[in-house]
Short mmCIF file of C-alpha atoms and ligand atoms in Angstrom, two decimals:
data_model
loop_
_atom_site.label_atom_id
_atom_site.label_comp_id
_atom_site.label_asym_id
_atom_site.label_seq_id
_atom_site.Cartn_x
_atom_site.Cartn_y
_atom_site.Cartn_z
CA MET A 376 -42.10 -55.05 -13.78
CA THR A 377 -41.53 -51.78 -11.92
CA LEU A 378 -40.09 -49.03 -14.08
CA LEU A 379 -40.30 -46.02 -11.78
CA ASP A 380 -40.27 -46.36 -8.01
CA VAL A 381 -40.73 -43.14 -6.03
CA ARG A 382 -40.50 -43.45 -2.23
CA GLY A 383 -41.07 -40.80 0.40
CA LEU A 384 -40.35 -37.98 -2.03
CA SER A 385 -40.35 -34.53 -0.47
CA ALA A 386 -39.67 -31.11 -1.96
CA ALA A 387 -39.90 -27.50 -0.83
CA TYR A 388 -39.69 -23.99 -2.21
CA GLY A 389 -37.93 -22.13 0.58
CA ASP A 390 -40.18 -22.47 3.60
CA VAL A 391 -43.09 -23.82 1.55
CA GLN A 392 -43.17 -27.61 1.69
CA ALA A 393 -44.77 -28.73 -1.59
CA LEU A 394 -44.36 -32.53 -1.35
CA HIS A 395 -44.65 -34.39 1.94
CA GLY A 396 -43.37 -37.87 1.21
CA ILE A 397 -44.89 -39.22 -2.01
CA ASP A 398 -44.91 -42.94 -2.81
CA LEU A 399 -45.67 -43.72 -6.45
CA ARG A 400 -44.92 -46.56 -8.83
CA VAL A 401 -45.10 -46.88 -12.60
CA ASP A 402 -44.82 -50.31 -14.19
CA LYS A 403 -43.27 -50.91 -17.57
CA ALA A 404 -45.48 -49.60 -20.41
CA GLU A 405 -48.17 -48.42 -17.99
CA VAL A 406 -50.15 -45.15 -18.08
CA VAL A 407 -50.54 -43.65 -14.62
CA ALA A 408 -52.76 -40.63 -13.99
CA VAL A 409 -51.95 -38.03 -11.34
CA LEU A 410 -54.97 -35.98 -10.34
CA GLY A 411 -55.35 -33.10 -7.93
CA ALA A 412 -56.53 -29.54 -7.45
CA ASN A 413 -54.50 -26.42 -8.29
CA GLY A 414 -51.47 -26.24 -6.02
CA ALA A 415 -51.68 -29.90 -4.91
CA GLY A 416 -48.09 -30.49 -6.01
CA LYS A 417 -48.55 -32.31 -9.33
CA SER A 418 -46.06 -30.23 -11.32
CA THR A 419 -43.62 -30.23 -8.41
CA LEU A 420 -43.78 -34.03 -8.32
CA LEU A 421 -42.85 -34.28 -12.01
CA LYS A 422 -40.14 -31.61 -11.71
CA THR A 423 -38.64 -33.35 -8.69
CA ILE A 424 -38.58 -36.72 -10.48
CA VAL A 425 -36.50 -35.21 -13.33
CA GLY A 426 -34.29 -33.13 -11.04
CA GLN A 427 -35.61 -29.69 -12.00
CA VAL A 428 -36.57 -29.27 -8.36
CA ARG A 429 -34.20 -30.71 -5.74
CA ALA A 430 -35.74 -33.34 -3.48
CA THR A 431 -35.41 -32.67 0.24
CA GLY A 432 -36.02 -36.33 1.03
CA GLY A 433 -36.90 -39.69 -0.44
CA THR A 434 -35.66 -41.69 -3.40
CA VAL A 435 -36.38 -42.12 -7.11
CA GLN A 436 -35.40 -45.34 -8.86
CA LEU A 437 -35.71 -46.10 -12.56
CA ALA A 438 -35.54 -49.81 -13.42
CA GLY A 439 -33.66 -50.41 -10.17
CA VAL A 440 -31.13 -47.60 -10.72
CA ASP A 441 -31.07 -44.78 -8.19
CA ILE A 442 -31.62 -41.46 -10.00
CA SER A 443 -32.56 -39.45 -6.90
CA SER A 444 -30.13 -36.59 -7.44
CA VAL A 445 -29.66 -36.46 -11.20
CA SER A 446 -29.83 -33.29 -13.31
CA PRO A 447 -32.63 -32.90 -15.90
CA ASP A 448 -30.14 -33.79 -18.68
CA GLN A 449 -29.07 -36.94 -16.85
CA ALA A 450 -32.73 -37.86 -16.33
CA ILE A 451 -33.22 -37.65 -20.11
CA ARG A 452 -30.18 -39.90 -20.64
CA HIS A 453 -31.68 -42.37 -18.16
CA GLY A 454 -34.89 -42.34 -20.20
CA ILE A 455 -37.27 -39.92 -18.44
CA THR A 456 -38.48 -36.81 -20.25
CA LEU A 457 -40.81 -34.11 -19.00
CA CYS A 458 -43.25 -32.36 -21.32
CA PRO A 459 -43.88 -29.31 -19.13
CA GLU A 460 -47.08 -27.53 -18.21
CA GLY A 461 -47.74 -24.62 -20.57
CA ARG A 462 -45.66 -26.24 -23.37
CA ARG A 463 -42.67 -23.90 -22.98
CA LEU A 464 -41.81 -23.69 -26.67
CA PHE A 465 -39.52 -21.06 -28.15
CA PRO A 466 -42.09 -18.98 -30.10
CA GLU A 467 -39.47 -17.30 -32.33
CA MET A 468 -37.99 -20.64 -33.41
CA THR A 469 -39.44 -22.93 -36.05
CA VAL A 470 -41.30 -26.15 -35.29
CA ALA A 471 -38.32 -28.22 -36.46
CA GLU A 472 -35.89 -26.18 -34.34
CA ASN A 473 -38.09 -26.58 -31.26
CA ILE A 474 -38.21 -30.35 -31.73
CA ARG A 475 -34.43 -30.49 -32.12
CA VAL A 476 -34.05 -28.76 -28.75
CA GLY A 477 -35.34 -32.00 -27.24
CA ALA A 478 -32.57 -33.88 -29.04
CA HIS A 479 -29.62 -32.03 -27.53
CA THR A 480 -28.58 -35.16 -25.61
CA VAL A 481 -28.54 -37.18 -28.86
CA LYS A 482 -25.02 -36.85 -30.25
CA ASP A 483 -25.21 -39.31 -33.13
CA GLY A 484 -26.63 -37.87 -36.37
CA GLN A 485 -27.90 -41.19 -37.68
CA THR A 486 -29.80 -41.92 -34.46
CA LEU A 487 -31.31 -38.44 -34.56
CA GLU A 488 -32.43 -38.84 -38.17
CA ARG A 489 -34.06 -42.21 -37.37
CA ARG A 490 -35.96 -40.64 -34.46
CA MET A 491 -37.06 -37.66 -36.55
CA GLN A 492 -38.37 -40.15 -39.12
CA VAL A 493 -40.47 -41.90 -36.44
CA LEU A 494 -41.84 -38.53 -35.34
CA ARG A 495 -42.75 -37.56 -38.91
CA HIS A 496 -44.93 -40.68 -39.03
CA MET A 497 -46.47 -39.96 -35.65
CA PHE A 498 -47.10 -36.25 -36.32
CA PRO A 499 -47.84 -35.95 -40.06
CA LYS A 500 -49.45 -32.52 -39.57
CA LEU A 501 -46.23 -31.10 -38.16
CA VAL A 502 -44.28 -32.09 -41.27
CA ASP A 503 -46.02 -29.34 -43.31
CA ARG A 504 -45.40 -26.90 -40.48
CA ALA A 505 -41.74 -27.71 -39.90
CA ARG A 506 -40.50 -24.28 -41.06
CA GLN A 507 -43.25 -22.25 -39.43
CA LEU A 508 -42.57 -20.30 -36.23
CA ALA A 509 -43.90 -22.18 -33.21
CA GLY A 510 -45.51 -19.01 -31.85
CA GLN A 511 -47.79 -18.86 -34.89
CA LEU A 512 -49.36 -22.27 -34.27
CA SER A 513 -52.67 -22.92 -32.52
CA GLY A 514 -52.59 -24.11 -28.91
CA GLY A 515 -53.29 -27.68 -29.97
CA GLU A 516 -50.55 -27.65 -32.60
CA GLN A 517 -48.12 -26.20 -30.05
CA GLN A 518 -48.98 -29.04 -27.67
CA MET A 519 -48.16 -31.54 -30.43
CA VAL A 520 -44.77 -29.85 -30.93
CA ALA A 521 -44.10 -30.03 -27.18
CA ILE A 522 -44.93 -33.74 -27.13
CA ALA A 523 -42.78 -34.37 -30.22
CA ARG A 524 -39.90 -32.49 -28.59
CA ALA A 525 -40.23 -34.72 -25.51
CA LEU A 526 -40.31 -37.90 -27.62
CA VAL A 527 -37.22 -37.17 -29.72
CA SER A 528 -35.02 -38.42 -26.85
CA GLU A 529 -36.95 -41.73 -27.01
CA PRO A 530 -37.92 -41.87 -23.34
CA ARG A 531 -38.87 -45.06 -21.51
CA LEU A 532 -41.06 -42.86 -19.33
CA LEU A 533 -42.81 -39.72 -20.56
CA LEU A 534 -44.08 -37.22 -17.99
CA LEU A 535 -46.96 -35.17 -19.40
CA ASP A 536 -48.02 -32.13 -17.36
CA GLU A 537 -51.56 -30.99 -18.27
CA PRO A 538 -51.33 -31.66 -22.01
CA THR A 539 -54.99 -30.79 -22.66
CA LEU A 540 -55.10 -27.51 -20.74
CA GLY A 541 -56.91 -24.82 -22.72
CA LEU A 542 -57.47 -26.97 -25.80
CA ALA A 543 -60.66 -27.32 -27.84
CA PRO A 544 -62.56 -30.63 -27.49
CA LYS A 545 -61.32 -31.91 -30.84
CA MET A 546 -57.69 -31.34 -29.85
CA ILE A 547 -58.27 -32.88 -26.40
CA HIS A 548 -59.45 -35.99 -28.22
CA GLU A 549 -56.35 -35.87 -30.44
CA VAL A 550 -54.01 -35.61 -27.43
CA ALA A 551 -55.78 -38.58 -25.82
CA ARG A 552 -55.37 -40.64 -28.99
CA LEU A 553 -51.69 -39.71 -29.11
CA VAL A 554 -51.04 -40.70 -25.49
CA LYS A 555 -52.58 -44.12 -26.19
CA LEU A 556 -50.46 -44.47 -29.33
CA ILE A 557 -47.24 -43.50 -27.53
CA ASN A 558 -48.05 -46.02 -24.82
CA ALA A 559 -48.93 -48.74 -27.34
CA GLU A 560 -45.41 -48.34 -28.76
CA GLY A 561 -43.98 -49.24 -25.35
CA THR A 562 -43.48 -45.93 -23.55
CA ALA A 563 -44.76 -45.61 -20.00
CA VAL A 564 -46.57 -42.36 -19.22
CA ILE A 565 -47.39 -40.30 -16.14
CA LEU A 566 -50.33 -38.14 -17.13
CA VAL A 567 -51.03 -35.13 -14.93
CA GLU A 568 -54.51 -33.83 -15.69
CA GLN A 569 -57.17 -31.49 -14.33
CA ASN A 570 -59.50 -33.39 -16.64
CA ALA A 571 -59.87 -36.41 -14.34
CA LYS A 572 -62.47 -38.15 -16.47
CA LEU A 573 -60.24 -38.10 -19.53
CA ALA A 574 -57.14 -39.13 -17.58
CA LEU A 575 -58.86 -42.13 -15.97
CA LYS A 576 -60.20 -43.19 -19.34
CA ILE A 577 -56.64 -43.47 -20.67
CA ALA A 578 -54.76 -44.57 -17.54
CA ASP A 579 -54.35 -48.03 -16.02
CA ARG A 580 -54.02 -46.62 -12.51
CA GLY A 581 -54.08 -43.27 -10.80
CA TYR A 582 -53.02 -41.27 -7.76
CA VAL A 583 -54.84 -38.33 -6.23
CA LEU A 584 -52.61 -35.63 -4.69
CA GLU A 585 -53.90 -33.34 -1.97
CA ASN A 586 -51.60 -30.79 -0.34
CA GLY A 587 -48.45 -32.61 -1.37
CA LEU A 588 -49.62 -36.04 -0.22
CA VAL A 589 -51.20 -39.02 -1.97
CA SER A 590 -54.76 -39.13 -0.62
CA THR A 591 -56.12 -41.94 -2.79
CA ALA A 592 -54.59 -44.43 -5.20
CA GLY A 593 -55.93 -47.32 -7.22
CA THR A 594 -56.83 -48.67 -10.60
CA SER A 595 -58.73 -46.30 -12.87
CA ALA A 596 -61.88 -48.36 -12.32
CA GLU A 597 -61.45 -48.08 -8.53
CA LEU A 598 -60.92 -44.32 -8.70
CA LEU A 599 -63.89 -43.82 -11.03
CA ALA A 600 -66.05 -45.67 -8.48
CA ASN A 601 -64.59 -43.87 -5.46
CA ASP A 602 -67.10 -41.53 -3.74
CA HIS A 603 -64.52 -38.90 -2.80
CA VAL A 604 -63.00 -38.88 -6.29
CA GLN A 605 -66.45 -38.66 -7.86
CA LYS A 606 -67.52 -35.79 -5.64
CA ILE A 607 -64.35 -33.66 -5.89
CA TYR A 608 -62.82 -34.53 -9.27
CA LEU A 609 -65.58 -35.95 -11.46
CA GLY A 610 -68.21 -33.32 -10.70
CA GLY A 611 -70.48 -35.49 -8.56
N1 ATP B 2192 -41.40 -21.78 -8.11
C1 ATP B 2192 -42.13 -21.81 -6.99
N2 ATP B 2192 -41.80 -21.04 -5.92
C2 ATP B 2192 -42.53 -21.09 -4.77
N3 ATP B 2192 -43.61 -21.88 -4.59
C3 ATP B 2192 -43.98 -22.66 -5.61
C4 ATP B 2192 -43.26 -22.67 -6.87
N4 ATP B 2192 -43.87 -23.56 -7.69
C5 ATP B 2192 -44.91 -24.07 -7.00
N5 ATP B 2192 -44.98 -23.54 -5.75
C6 ATP B 2192 -45.96 -23.88 -4.70
O1 ATP B 2192 -45.89 -25.29 -4.49
C7 ATP B 2192 -47.21 -25.84 -4.35
C8 ATP B 2192 -47.43 -26.90 -5.41
O2 ATP B 2192 -47.42 -26.29 -6.70
P1 ATP B 2192 -47.51 -27.11 -8.05
O3 ATP B 2192 -47.22 -26.17 -9.15
O4 ATP B 2192 -46.67 -28.31 -7.94
O5 ATP B 2192 -49.04 -27.54 -8.04
P2 ATP B 2192 -49.94 -28.20 -9.20
O6 ATP B 2192 -50.66 -29.33 -8.56
O7 ATP B 2192 -49.11 -28.48 -10.38
O8 ATP B 2192 -50.98 -27.04 -9.50
P3 ATP B 2192 -51.69 -26.61 -10.90
O9 ATP B 2192 -52.85 -27.54 -11.07
O10 ATP B 2192 -52.13 -25.21 -10.66
O11 ATP B 2192 -50.68 -26.71 -12.00
C9 ATP B 2192 -48.17 -24.67 -4.42
O12 ATP B 2192 -48.45 -24.25 -3.11
C10 ATP B 2192 -47.38 -23.60 -5.16
O13 ATP B 2192 -47.78 -22.33 -4.78
MG1 MG B 2193 -49.15 -27.86 -12.32
#
């Protein structure tokens, strides 16, 4: 069943056209990788899906509902949450406070407490750190806080923008394990990664973006076997 259906999506920053008509689909409980070089338009694609960047053309549907011109808050209410590139935590706020920022659309205290309980199980290491300032954590720990903050709204679709960027190998492995766990619990994921090998290991399917266009798409196995993908993104 199709969860997210993006058709002909375009976006621009002033005169700079960043997306030139992207078609992309995510099925229910699927992990989809989005690969591409710096400046290809990966972050813009995610930001446009959640309404942080206004689309100049095309449509976005979530489970058959048109969400093409929603605000980021409305996108969260519809069930799509973006975990942004560079984590974007508030360094002077505690871990717990940062996670609660992601819950600002959750009005009911009981619902919030139930979700925090789920997160405490999923991120046991963050429980000990709840009162620590986010800015004092390691990069990997900060990434975990950013993912927890995105999950507190209980998205149907989680958009992860470069979650392993700058992390040590052990933490990259931990993020990969977490993405699989999140997906196993029923959440669909779009995983934007420079680390194509890792992304295609986790994902069911993938899309390659080049200059704001989808150049190649297929199952992870197809992309891993694709000559162009191997040469440009998998280091030969
Ligand atoms: N706020 C902005 N203002 C103007 N141009 C922008 C802005 N953000 C991105 N761009 C431009 O849009 C294009 C796509 O950028 P985007 O950040 O989406 O790429 P990306 O694939 O996420 O790259 P990276 O791998 O470096 O994160 C680039 O040419 C970039 O310079
Ligand atoms: Mg980016």
